[in-house]
Coordinates of C-alpha atoms in Angstrom, one line a residue:
Chain A
M8 CA 24.2 4.0 -33.2
D9 CA 20.5 3.1 -32.9
L10 CA 18.7 2.7 -36.1
I11 CA 15.2 3.5 -34.8
S12 CA 14.1 6.3 -32.5
P13 CA 13.4 5.6 -28.8
K14 CA 9.8 6.5 -29.5
Q15 CA 9.4 4.0 -32.3
R16 CA 11.1 1.3 -30.3
L17 CA 8.7 1.9 -27.3
L18 CA 5.7 2.0 -29.5
D19 CA 6.8 -1.2 -31.3
A20 CA 7.4 -2.9 -28.0
L21 CA 4.0 -1.9 -26.7
A22 CA 2.4 -3.1 -29.9
G23 CA 4.2 -6.5 -29.6
R24 CA 6.2 -5.9 -32.7
P25 CA 9.8 -7.1 -32.8
V26 CA 12.4 -4.6 -31.6
D27 CA 16.2 -4.5 -31.9
R28 CA 16.4 -4.3 -28.1
P29 CA 14.1 -3.5 -25.3
P30 CA 13.5 0.2 -24.4
V31 CA 14.6 1.3 -21.0
I32 CA 12.2 3.9 -19.5
C33 CA 11.0 5.5 -16.3
P34 CA 7.5 6.4 -17.0
G35 CA 7.0 9.3 -14.6
G36 CA 4.2 9.8 -12.1
M37 CA 4.8 7.6 -9.1
M38 CA 7.8 6.1 -11.0
N39 CA 9.8 9.1 -11.9
A40 CA 13.6 9.6 -11.9
A41 CA 13.9 13.1 -10.6
V42 CA 16.6 12.1 -8.2
V43 CA 18.4 14.7 -6.1
E44 CA 21.6 14.3 -8.1
V45 CA 19.8 15.4 -11.3
M46 CA 18.3 18.5 -9.6
A47 CA 20.8 19.7 -7.0
G48 CA 22.2 23.2 -8.0
R49 CA 20.1 23.3 -11.1
K50 CA 17.3 25.6 -12.2
H51 CA 14.8 22.8 -12.8
A52 CA 14.2 21.3 -9.4
L53 CA 11.4 20.1 -7.1
P54 CA 9.3 21.1 -5.4
A55 CA 9.0 24.2 -7.6
A56 CA 8.8 22.0 -10.7
H57 CA 5.6 20.5 -9.5
H58 CA 3.9 23.8 -10.2
K59 CA 5.2 25.5 -13.4
A60 CA 5.2 24.1 -16.9
E61 CA 8.6 25.5 -17.9
L62 CA 10.3 24.0 -14.8
M63 CA 8.4 20.8 -15.3
S64 CA 9.4 20.3 -18.9
G65 CA 12.9 21.5 -18.1
L66 CA 13.2 18.9 -15.3
A67 CA 11.8 16.1 -17.5
A68 CA 14.4 17.0 -20.1
D69 CA 17.2 17.0 -17.5
V70 CA 16.1 13.7 -16.2
C71 CA 16.0 12.1 -19.6
R72 CA 19.5 13.5 -20.5
E73 CA 21.2 12.7 -17.3
T74 CA 19.8 9.3 -16.5
G75 CA 19.7 7.8 -20.0
F76 CA 16.0 6.8 -19.6
E77 CA 14.5 6.8 -23.1
N78 CA 11.4 8.9 -22.5
F79 CA 10.0 12.0 -21.0
G80 CA 7.8 11.2 -18.0
L81 CA 5.5 13.6 -16.2
P82 CA 4.3 14.5 -13.6
F83 CA 6.7 13.9 -10.7
C84 CA 4.1 12.7 -8.2
L85 CA 0.8 10.9 -7.8
T86 CA -1.2 13.8 -6.4
V87 CA -2.3 15.9 -9.4
E88 CA -5.6 14.3 -9.9
A89 CA -6.4 14.0 -6.2
E90 CA -5.6 17.7 -5.7
A91 CA -7.9 18.7 -8.5
L92 CA -10.7 16.6 -7.1
G93 CA -10.4 18.1 -3.6
S94 CA -7.4 16.7 -1.6
G95 CA -5.0 18.9 0.3
I96 CA -1.4 18.3 -0.9
D97 CA 1.9 18.7 0.9
Y98 CA 4.2 19.4 -2.1
G99 CA 7.3 17.9 -0.3
T100 CA 10.8 19.1 -0.8
L101 CA 13.7 18.5 -3.1
K102 CA 14.3 15.1 -1.5
C103 CA 10.7 14.2 -0.6
E104 CA 7.9 13.7 -3.0
P105 CA 4.5 15.2 -2.6
K106 CA 1.8 13.5 -0.5
I107 CA -1.8 13.8 0.4
K108 CA -2.1 16.0 3.5
A109 CA -5.5 14.8 4.4
E110 CA -8.3 13.1 2.5
P111 CA -11.3 15.4 2.3
F112 CA -13.9 12.7 2.9
A113 CA -14.2 10.4 5.9
S114 CA -16.4 8.0 4.1
V115 CA -17.8 7.3 0.6
D116 CA -21.2 8.5 2.0
Q117 CA -19.8 12.0 2.4
F118 CA -18.3 12.2 -1.1
E119 CA -18.8 15.4 -2.9
F120 CA -19.0 15.2 -6.7
M121 CA -17.6 17.8 -9.0
P122 CA -18.7 18.7 -12.5
K123 CA -17.1 16.9 -15.4
K124 CA -13.6 17.7 -16.6
A125 CA -12.6 18.9 -13.1
I126 CA -9.0 17.7 -13.2
E127 CA -7.8 19.6 -16.3
K128 CA -9.0 22.8 -14.6
N129 CA -6.3 22.4 -11.9
Y130 CA -3.2 24.5 -12.7
R131 CA -0.8 21.6 -12.1
A132 CA -2.7 19.3 -14.4
R133 CA -2.6 22.0 -17.0
A134 CA 1.1 22.3 -16.5
V135 CA 1.5 18.6 -17.1
V136 CA -0.5 18.7 -20.3
E137 CA 1.4 21.8 -21.5
S138 CA 4.8 20.4 -20.6
L139 CA 4.3 17.1 -22.3
G140 CA 3.1 18.8 -25.5
A141 CA 6.1 21.1 -25.5
L142 CA 8.5 18.2 -24.9
R143 CA 7.0 16.2 -27.7
K144 CA 7.3 19.1 -30.1
S145 CA 11.0 19.9 -29.2
E146 CA 12.2 16.3 -29.3
P147 CA 9.8 14.3 -31.4
D148 CA 12.0 11.2 -31.3
V149 CA 11.6 10.7 -27.5
P150 CA 8.3 9.3 -26.3
A151 CA 6.4 11.6 -24.0
I152 CA 4.6 9.5 -21.3
G153 CA 1.8 11.0 -19.3
G154 CA 1.3 9.5 -15.8
L155 CA -2.2 8.9 -14.7
T156 CA -3.2 8.0 -11.1
G157 CA -5.3 4.8 -11.1
P158 CA -8.9 4.9 -10.1
L159 CA -8.6 3.2 -6.7
S160 CA -5.6 5.2 -5.7
A161 CA -7.3 8.4 -6.7
A162 CA -10.4 7.4 -4.8
A163 CA -8.4 6.4 -1.8
S164 CA -6.7 9.8 -1.9
L165 CA -10.1 11.5 -1.6
V166 CA -11.8 9.2 0.9
D167 CA -10.0 8.1 4.1
P168 CA -8.2 4.9 2.9
M169 CA -9.1 2.8 5.9
A170 CA -12.8 3.6 5.6
F171 CA -12.6 3.3 1.8
L172 CA -11.2 -0.2 1.9
K173 CA -13.9 -1.4 4.2
E174 CA -16.6 0.3 2.2
L175 CA -15.5 -1.6 -0.9
R176 CA -17.1 -4.5 0.9
K177 CA -19.6 -2.9 3.1
K178 CA -21.1 -0.1 1.0
K179 CA -20.7 -1.4 -2.5
D180 CA -23.3 0.7 -4.2
V181 CA -21.8 4.0 -2.9
A182 CA -18.3 2.8 -3.5
H183 CA -19.1 2.0 -7.1
R184 CA -20.7 5.4 -7.5
V185 CA -17.5 7.1 -6.3
L186 CA -15.3 5.0 -8.5
D187 CA -17.6 5.5 -11.5
Y188 CA -17.2 9.3 -10.9
V189 CA -13.4 9.2 -10.3
T190 CA -13.0 7.0 -13.4
G191 CA -15.0 9.5 -15.5
Q192 CA -12.8 12.3 -14.3
L193 CA -9.7 10.3 -15.1
I194 CA -10.9 9.5 -18.6
D195 CA -11.5 13.2 -19.2
Y196 CA -8.1 14.1 -18.0
A197 CA -6.5 11.3 -20.0
S198 CA -8.2 12.8 -23.1
A199 CA -6.7 16.2 -22.3
L200 CA -3.3 14.5 -22.1
V201 CA -3.9 12.9 -25.4
E202 CA -5.0 16.1 -27.0
G203 CA -2.0 17.9 -25.5
G204 CA 0.2 15.4 -27.1
V205 CA 1.4 12.3 -25.3
D206 CA 2.6 9.1 -26.9
V207 CA 1.8 6.8 -24.1
I208 CA -0.1 6.9 -20.9
C209 CA 1.1 5.0 -17.8
I210 CA -1.5 4.3 -15.1
A211 CA -0.1 3.5 -11.7
D212 CA -2.6 2.3 -9.1
P213 CA -0.7 1.5 -6.0
T214 CA -3.9 1.0 -3.9
A215 CA -5.1 -1.6 -6.4
T216 CA -2.8 -4.3 -5.4
G217 CA -3.5 -8.0 -4.9
E218 CA -1.9 -7.8 -1.5
I219 CA -4.3 -5.1 -0.3
L220 CA -7.5 -5.9 -2.1
G221 CA -7.3 -9.7 -2.7
P222 CA -8.6 -11.3 -6.0
K223 CA -12.3 -10.7 -5.5
I224 CA -12.2 -7.0 -4.8
F225 CA -9.4 -6.5 -7.4
A226 CA -11.7 -8.1 -10.0
E227 CA -14.8 -6.3 -8.9
Y228 CA -13.2 -2.8 -8.8
A229 CA -9.7 -2.6 -10.2
V230 CA -10.1 -4.6 -13.3
V231 CA -13.5 -3.0 -14.2
Y232 CA -12.5 0.6 -13.7
L233 CA -8.9 0.3 -15.0
N234 CA -10.3 -1.4 -18.2
R235 CA -12.8 1.4 -18.6
I236 CA -10.0 4.0 -18.6
I237 CA -7.8 1.8 -20.9
D238 CA -10.6 1.4 -23.4
A239 CA -11.2 5.1 -23.5
I240 CA -7.5 5.8 -24.1
H241 CA -7.3 3.1 -26.7
A242 CA -10.2 4.7 -28.5
Q243 CA -7.9 7.6 -29.0
N244 CA -5.2 5.4 -30.4
V245 CA -2.8 5.8 -27.5
P246 CA -1.2 2.8 -25.8
V247 CA -1.4 2.3 -22.1
I248 CA 1.0 0.9 -19.5
V249 CA -0.4 -0.3 -16.2
H250 CA 1.7 -0.6 -13.1
I251 CA 0.5 -2.9 -10.4
C252 CA 2.4 -2.7 -7.1
G253 CA 3.3 -5.5 -4.8
N254 CA 3.1 -9.2 -5.2
V255 CA 0.6 -10.3 -7.9
R256 CA 0.5 -14.0 -6.9
A257 CA -3.1 -13.7 -5.6
I258 CA -4.4 -11.9 -8.7
R259 CA -2.7 -13.6 -11.7
K260 CA -6.0 -14.7 -13.3
E261 CA -7.4 -11.2 -12.8
L262 CA -4.4 -9.6 -14.4
A263 CA -5.0 -11.6 -17.6
R264 CA -8.2 -9.6 -17.9
L265 CA -6.5 -6.2 -17.8
G266 CA -6.6 -4.6 -21.2
G267 CA -3.3 -2.5 -21.1
D268 CA -0.6 -2.8 -23.7
A269 CA 2.1 -3.6 -21.1
L270 CA 2.0 -4.6 -17.5
S271 CA 4.7 -3.2 -15.1
V272 CA 5.3 -4.9 -11.8
D273 CA 7.3 -4.7 -8.6
S274 CA 10.7 -6.3 -8.1
M275 CA 9.4 -9.3 -6.1
V276 CA 7.4 -10.5 -9.1
N277 CA 9.2 -13.1 -11.3
L278 CA 8.4 -11.6 -14.7
K279 CA 9.6 -14.7 -16.5
A280 CA 7.1 -16.8 -14.6
L281 CA 4.4 -14.2 -15.1
K282 CA 5.1 -14.2 -18.9
Y283 CA 4.8 -18.0 -18.8
A284 CA 1.6 -17.9 -16.8
L285 CA 0.1 -15.2 -19.0
P286 CA 1.2 -15.9 -22.6
G287 CA 1.2 -12.9 -24.9
L288 CA 1.7 -10.5 -22.0
T289 CA 4.0 -7.5 -22.7
T290 CA 6.1 -7.2 -19.6
M291 CA 7.7 -4.2 -18.1
G292 CA 10.0 -3.9 -15.2
N293 CA 11.4 -4.6 -12.8
L294 CA 14.8 -3.6 -11.7
S295 CA 14.8 -3.5 -7.9
T296 CA 14.9 0.1 -6.6
Y297 CA 16.7 -1.2 -3.6
I298 CA 19.6 -2.4 -5.8
L299 CA 19.4 0.9 -7.7
E300 CA 19.7 2.8 -4.4
F301 CA 22.1 0.7 -2.3
G302 CA 23.8 -1.5 -4.8
D303 CA 27.0 -0.6 -6.8
E304 CA 27.3 -0.3 -10.5
G305 CA 28.4 -3.9 -10.9
K306 CA 25.4 -5.2 -9.0
V307 CA 23.1 -3.0 -11.1
I308 CA 24.6 -4.3 -14.3
R309 CA 24.2 -7.9 -13.2
A310 CA 20.6 -7.3 -12.3
S311 CA 20.0 -5.5 -15.6
N312 CA 21.5 -8.4 -17.5
G313 CA 19.4 -10.8 -15.6
L314 CA 16.3 -9.0 -16.8
L315 CA 17.6 -8.8 -20.4
M316 CA 18.1 -12.6 -20.4
Q317 CA 14.5 -13.1 -19.3
N318 CA 13.4 -11.2 -22.4
I319 CA 11.5 -8.6 -20.5
D320 CA 9.9 -6.4 -23.1
I321 CA 10.4 -3.0 -21.6
L322 CA 13.0 -2.4 -18.9
A323 CA 12.2 0.0 -16.1
P324 CA 12.6 0.4 -12.4
A325 CA 10.3 -1.8 -10.4
C326 CA 8.8 0.9 -8.3
G327 CA 9.2 4.6 -7.3
L328 CA 12.9 5.5 -7.2
S329 CA 14.3 6.9 -4.0
T330 CA 15.4 10.5 -4.6
S331 CA 18.8 9.6 -3.2
T332 CA 19.4 6.9 -5.8
P333 CA 22.9 7.5 -7.2
L334 CA 22.9 8.7 -10.8
A335 CA 25.8 6.4 -11.6
N336 CA 23.6 3.4 -10.8
I337 CA 20.8 4.6 -12.9
R338 CA 23.2 5.2 -15.8
A339 CA 24.7 1.8 -15.3
F340 CA 21.2 0.4 -15.7
T341 CA 20.3 2.4 -18.8
S342 CA 23.7 1.8 -20.4
A343 CA 23.5 -2.0 -19.7
V344 CA 20.3 -2.1 -21.6
R345 CA 21.5 0.0 -24.5
E346 CA 24.7 -2.0 -24.8
G347 CA 23.0 -5.3 -24.2
L348 CA 22.5 -5.9 -27.9
A349 CA 26.1 -5.3 -28.8
T350 CA 27.4 -7.9 -26.3
A351 CA 24.7 -10.4 -26.9
Chain B
M1 CA -7.7 -24.2 17.5
A2 CA -7.4 -24.8 13.8
K3 CA -10.8 -23.5 12.8
I4 CA -13.5 -21.8 14.6
E5 CA -16.8 -23.5 14.3
C6 CA -20.1 -23.6 16.0
L7 CA -21.4 -26.7 14.4
H8 CA -23.5 -27.8 17.3
Y9 CA -25.2 -24.4 17.4
E10 CA -25.7 -24.1 13.7
A11 CA -27.3 -27.6 13.5
E12 CA -29.9 -26.6 16.1
A13 CA -30.5 -23.0 15.2
P14 CA -34.0 -22.3 14.1
V15 CA -34.3 -20.8 10.6
S16 CA -35.1 -17.2 11.0
P17 CA -37.2 -15.3 8.5
G18 CA -34.4 -12.9 7.7
G19 CA -32.1 -15.8 6.7
Q20 CA -29.8 -14.8 9.5
D21 CA -28.5 -17.5 11.9
Y22 CA -27.0 -17.0 15.3
P23 CA -27.4 -13.2 15.7
R24 CA -31.1 -13.7 15.6
A25 CA -30.9 -16.4 18.3
L26 CA -29.5 -13.9 20.7
D27 CA -32.7 -12.0 20.7
L28 CA -33.8 -14.8 22.9
P29 CA -31.1 -15.1 25.5
P30 CA -33.2 -17.2 27.9
D31 CA -33.3 -19.8 25.2
A32 CA -29.6 -19.6 24.7
G33 CA -29.1 -23.0 26.2
R34 CA -31.3 -24.6 23.6
M35 CA -29.3 -22.8 20.9
G36 CA -26.1 -24.6 21.9
L37 CA -24.6 -21.5 23.5
E38 CA -25.2 -22.8 27.0
G39 CA -21.6 -23.1 28.0
K40 CA -18.9 -20.5 28.3
E41 CA -16.8 -22.2 25.6
S42 CA -19.5 -22.2 23.0
L43 CA -20.4 -18.6 23.6
F44 CA -16.7 -17.6 23.3
Q45 CA -16.4 -19.7 20.1
A46 CA -19.4 -17.9 18.7
M47 CA -17.8 -14.5 19.6
A48 CA -14.7 -15.6 17.8
K49 CA -16.7 -16.6 14.8
A50 CA -18.5 -13.3 14.8
V51 CA -15.1 -11.6 14.5
V52 CA -13.9 -13.9 11.8
D53 CA -17.2 -13.4 10.0
M54 CA -16.8 -9.5 10.2
D55 CA -20.2 -9.4 12.0
E56 CA -20.2 -6.3 14.2
D57 CA -23.8 -6.8 15.4
S58 CA -23.3 -10.4 16.4
S59 CA -20.0 -9.6 18.2
A60 CA -21.8 -6.9 20.2
R61 CA -24.8 -9.0 21.0
L62 CA -22.7 -12.0 22.0
S63 CA -20.6 -9.8 24.2
E64 CA -23.8 -8.5 25.8
E65 CA -24.7 -12.1 26.4
A66 CA -21.4 -12.7 28.1
V67 CA -22.0 -9.7 30.3
R68 CA -25.5 -10.9 31.1
R69 CA -24.1 -14.2 32.2
R70 CA -21.5 -12.5 34.3
Y71 CA -18.6 -14.1 32.6
D72 CA -15.3 -12.5 33.2
A73 CA -15.1 -9.7 30.7
F74 CA -11.4 -10.0 30.2
E75 CA -11.7 -13.7 29.6
A76 CA -14.5 -13.1 27.1
I77 CA -12.2 -10.7 25.2
D78 CA -9.1 -13.0 25.5
Q79 CA -10.8 -16.3 24.8
G80 CA -13.5 -15.1 22.5
L81 CA -12.9 -12.0 20.5
T82 CA -9.1 -12.2 20.5
K83 CA -9.2 -15.8 19.3
G84 CA -11.3 -14.6 16.4
M85 CA -8.8 -11.9 15.5
E86 CA -6.0 -14.4 15.7
Q87 CA -7.9 -16.6 13.2
A88 CA -8.5 -13.5 11.0
G89 CA -4.7 -12.8 11.2
R90 CA -4.0 -16.3 10.1
L91 CA -6.4 -16.1 7.2
F92 CA -4.7 -12.8 6.2
E93 CA -1.3 -14.5 6.2
E94 CA -2.7 -17.4 4.2
E95 CA -4.1 -14.9 1.7
E96 CA -7.7 -16.0 2.3
Y97 CA -8.4 -12.6 3.8
F98 CA -7.0 -9.3 2.6
V99 CA -6.9 -5.8 4.0
P100 CA -10.6 -4.9 3.7
E101 CA -11.6 -8.2 5.5
L102 CA -9.0 -7.7 8.2
L103 CA -10.2 -4.2 8.9
L104 CA -13.8 -5.4 9.1
C105 CA -12.8 -8.2 11.5
A106 CA -11.2 -5.6 13.7
D107 CA -14.3 -3.5 13.6
A108 CA -16.3 -6.5 14.8
M109 CA -13.8 -7.1 17.5
D110 CA -14.0 -3.5 18.6
A111 CA -17.8 -3.7 18.7
G112 CA -17.5 -6.5 21.2
V113 CA -14.7 -4.9 23.2
E114 CA -16.8 -1.7 23.6
V115 CA -19.4 -3.8 25.3
L116 CA -17.1 -5.7 27.5
K117 CA -14.5 -3.0 28.4
P118 CA -16.6 -1.4 31.2
H119 CA -16.9 -4.8 32.9
I120 CA -13.2 -5.6 33.0
K121 CA -12.3 -6.1 36.7
K122 CA -8.6 -6.3 36.5
V123 CA -6.0 -7.4 34.1
D124 CA -4.2 -10.4 35.5
E125 CA -2.1 -10.9 32.5
E126 CA 1.6 -9.9 32.9
A127 CA 2.1 -6.6 31.2
K128 CA 3.4 -7.0 27.7
C129 CA 6.0 -4.5 26.4
R130 CA 4.8 -1.1 25.4
I131 CA 5.3 -0.3 21.8
V132 CA 5.6 3.0 19.9
L133 CA 4.5 2.6 16.3
G134 CA 4.4 5.1 13.4
V135 CA 5.0 5.7 9.7
I136 CA 8.3 7.4 9.0
S137 CA 8.5 11.0 7.9
G138 CA 7.7 11.8 4.3
D139 CA 5.3 9.0 4.2
T140 CA 1.6 9.2 4.7
H141 CA 0.6 5.7 3.8
D142 CA -0.6 4.2 7.0
I143 CA -2.7 1.2 6.0
G144 CA 0.0 -1.2 6.9
K145 CA 0.8 0.6 10.1
N146 CA -2.9 0.6 11.1
L147 CA -3.1 -3.1 10.5
V148 CA 0.0 -3.7 12.7
K149 CA -1.6 -1.6 15.4
L150 CA -4.9 -3.4 15.4
M151 CA -3.2 -6.8 15.4
L152 CA -0.9 -5.8 18.3
N153 CA -3.8 -4.3 20.2
S154 CA -5.9 -7.3 19.8
A155 CA -3.0 -9.4 21.0
G156 CA -2.9 -7.3 24.2
F157 CA 0.0 -5.1 23.5
E158 CA -0.2 -1.5 24.5
V159 CA 0.5 0.5 21.4
I160 CA 1.3 4.2 21.3
D161 CA 0.4 5.2 17.8
L162 CA 2.4 8.2 16.5
G163 CA 0.5 8.3 13.3
R164 CA 2.0 9.0 9.9
D165 CA 4.8 11.3 8.6
V166 CA 6.7 11.0 11.9
D167 CA 10.2 12.4 12.3
P168 CA 12.9 10.0 13.5
E169 CA 13.6 12.0 16.7
I170 CA 9.9 11.8 17.6
F171 CA 10.0 8.0 17.7
I172 CA 12.7 8.1 20.3
D173 CA 11.4 11.0 22.3
R174 CA 7.9 9.4 22.6
A175 CA 9.3 6.0 23.3
Q176 CA 11.3 7.4 26.2
E177 CA 8.3 9.4 27.5
A178 CA 6.0 6.4 27.4
G179 CA 8.5 3.9 28.7
A180 CA 8.1 1.9 25.6
R181 CA 11.1 -0.3 24.7
I182 CA 10.0 -1.4 21.2
I183 CA 10.0 1.0 18.3
M184 CA 8.1 -0.1 15.2
I185 CA 8.6 1.9 12.1
S186 CA 6.7 1.5 8.8
S187 CA 7.2 2.9 5.4
L188 CA 5.6 2.2 2.1
M189 CA 7.8 4.3 -0.1
T190 CA 11.4 3.6 -1.1
T191 CA 11.9 7.3 -0.9
T192 CA 11.3 7.4 2.9
M193 CA 13.1 4.3 4.0
E194 CA 16.2 6.1 4.9
G195 CA 14.4 7.7 7.8
M196 CA 14.4 4.3 9.5
L197 CA 18.2 4.3 9.4
D198 CA 18.1 7.8 11.0
V199 CA 16.2 6.3 14.0
V200 CA 18.9 3.8 14.6
K201 CA 21.6 6.4 14.1
I202 CA 20.1 8.8 16.5
L203 CA 19.6 6.0 19.1
K204 CA 23.3 5.3 18.8
K205 CA 24.3 8.9 19.0
R206 CA 22.3 9.4 22.2
G207 CA 23.8 6.2 23.6
L208 CA 20.4 4.6 23.8
R209 CA 20.8 1.8 21.3
D210 CA 20.7 -1.0 23.9
Q211 CA 17.6 0.4 25.5
F212 CA 15.3 -0.2 22.5
K213 CA 14.4 -2.8 20.0
V214 CA 13.8 -1.4 16.6
A215 CA 11.5 -3.3 14.2
V216 CA 10.8 -2.2 10.6
G217 CA 8.3 -3.2 8.0
G218 CA 6.3 -2.0 5.0
G219 CA 6.1 -2.6 1.2
P220 CA 9.7 -1.9 0.1
V221 CA 11.3 -3.0 3.4
S222 CA 13.0 -6.3 3.5
Q223 CA 15.1 -8.4 6.0
A224 CA 18.2 -7.3 4.0
F225 CA 17.3 -3.6 4.5
A226 CA 16.6 -4.2 8.2
D227 CA 20.0 -5.8 8.5
R228 CA 21.7 -3.1 6.6
I229 CA 20.4 -0.3 8.8
G230 CA 21.0 -2.3 12.0
A231 CA 17.4 -2.8 13.0
D232 CA 16.6 -5.6 15.4
A233 CA 13.9 -7.1 13.4
Y234 CA 11.8 -7.0 10.3
S235 CA 8.2 -8.0 9.8
P236 CA 6.8 -8.9 6.4
N237 CA 3.1 -8.5 7.5
A238 CA 0.8 -7.4 10.3
N239 CA 0.2 -10.8 11.8
H240 CA 3.9 -11.6 11.9
A241 CA 4.4 -8.3 13.8
V242 CA 2.6 -9.8 16.8
R243 CA 4.9 -12.8 17.0
L244 CA 7.8 -10.3 16.5
A245 CA 6.6 -8.1 19.4
A246 CA 6.3 -11.2 21.6
R247 CA 9.8 -12.3 20.7
L248 CA 11.3 -8.8 21.3
S249 CA 9.4 -8.6 24.6
V250 CA 11.1 -11.8 25.7
E251 CA 14.5 -10.6 24.6
L252 CA 14.0 -7.4 26.5
A253 CA 12.9 -9.2 29.6
G254 CA 15.9 -11.5 29.3
D255 CA 18.4 -8.7 29.2
G256 CA 17.9 -7.8 32.8
T257 CA 16.4 -4.4 32.1
G258 CA 12.9 -5.8 31.5
E259 CA 11.6 -3.9 34.5
L260 CA 12.6 -0.6 33.0
A261 CA 9.4 -0.3 31.1
G262 CA 7.4 -0.3 34.2
N263 CA 9.6 2.0 36.1
L264 CA 9.9 4.8 33.7

């Protein structure tokens, strides 16, 4: 029997305080665990649960109960902010997550700016805020994590990504103006999440990878705008997890300047080595979603134990889970972490 | 060529008021000889450098110069612009260049190709295999796919781009229609990778598996995954995809049905 609540354990881990064992979470947003096995034949299912607060909170509770992940995580996609700021969304199906149908702007030059606090006016954003608040009230011991799309990913969901990536080099002034605006909107939305009641915010910025941007552009844009959001959330006393996709070899130095409370990375990153390279870093990750989907329980347990032995601070899947990931494998992961202490 | 340089030219180039170097020199084509661009080789090298330097204007102007001198347009693309793109691809693999740089190099290459294309007399080169390329259904992330396309194009492959969010059947139907024998599938999301398996399955079901080479790539995709779904090849990046396409072309040519592509 655990002596401390999952929420306290996560908050302790994020604050760098000693914990009895690492928490095992799936933060929501891009990395959510709404797999088909959790939803099939049930009332709370996607794609309907992308739209309505009751279904959303119901599904988050189902996911938490069925998978063993020690948190509530919302939303179930990375499109809420982009939709609110003008993108057309295809909401996907039970098996397939939502995606941007078309970016509204062909270039940063054509960008149209909306008034402040535009995101929280979107009904899905409101549903996320409402659901997280309700979940937190009903189960105060379980941390409620609000997912936030990172600034570069949000911008690249609004401006055609190929043009956008070039314009980060070619039209720096306008690119910065767009990112400044998107960042402001994300900060407003993060504040709405905090006011609604979240314990932690997790920013995922899959466009802001070292592999795509390289160290210079990562430093000039990703570090600057991510830190601005992190600082604004910290000012409201809420901890922040940042997830960076892909290989981080090219951007290790830049990562040291990110101000989040924990850094979550992809499975190809050796977290032990990263911890060594960046002392004091609170690490999160990074169980291969490939193993989770295609491995068997034994393989999942071995991989989980490997992460436990590396003293990773917070255990989580390394990336977005496939919706066809077997529940048994996810349970094997969460159980291995829970039981890790007893066998160690 | 290890590194593209125009040392001779740079040493002699007059300092222009705008601080620009060789593009400025081309405002004076009659003096090109004095600029060190007198030979075909040095002009082609400068074209390659313009591509590596992401300099659209220079690429276009140097290409105009190639046209003015009545150099073979195909050769100018092949020995000038394409060499630059190859170098850009290498810099990308070596993590000197990243996606924005590679895209800008491609724009510079395109600017030159635009100029030269109307002057291409005939393509002597043996036809390389036609390729259909797309992002699997459910996935709209096409940065990687677009990089693969531009690298393949610049290497002279004919690429039929199916775009993003493409159903498995469509890959096969379109490949058959176009007489393409290589199917390249990209995916960024773990959630959509299974669609790649469906392509292989459908090929088998239709009795077409031997007719096509299937190559896969994208963020979460690995050699292990390619092996598991029975794909013929995996590419970790866009530059590697070119070598892969070349290899698969050779394999196809070697299986005795290499003519098929041309006959369909």
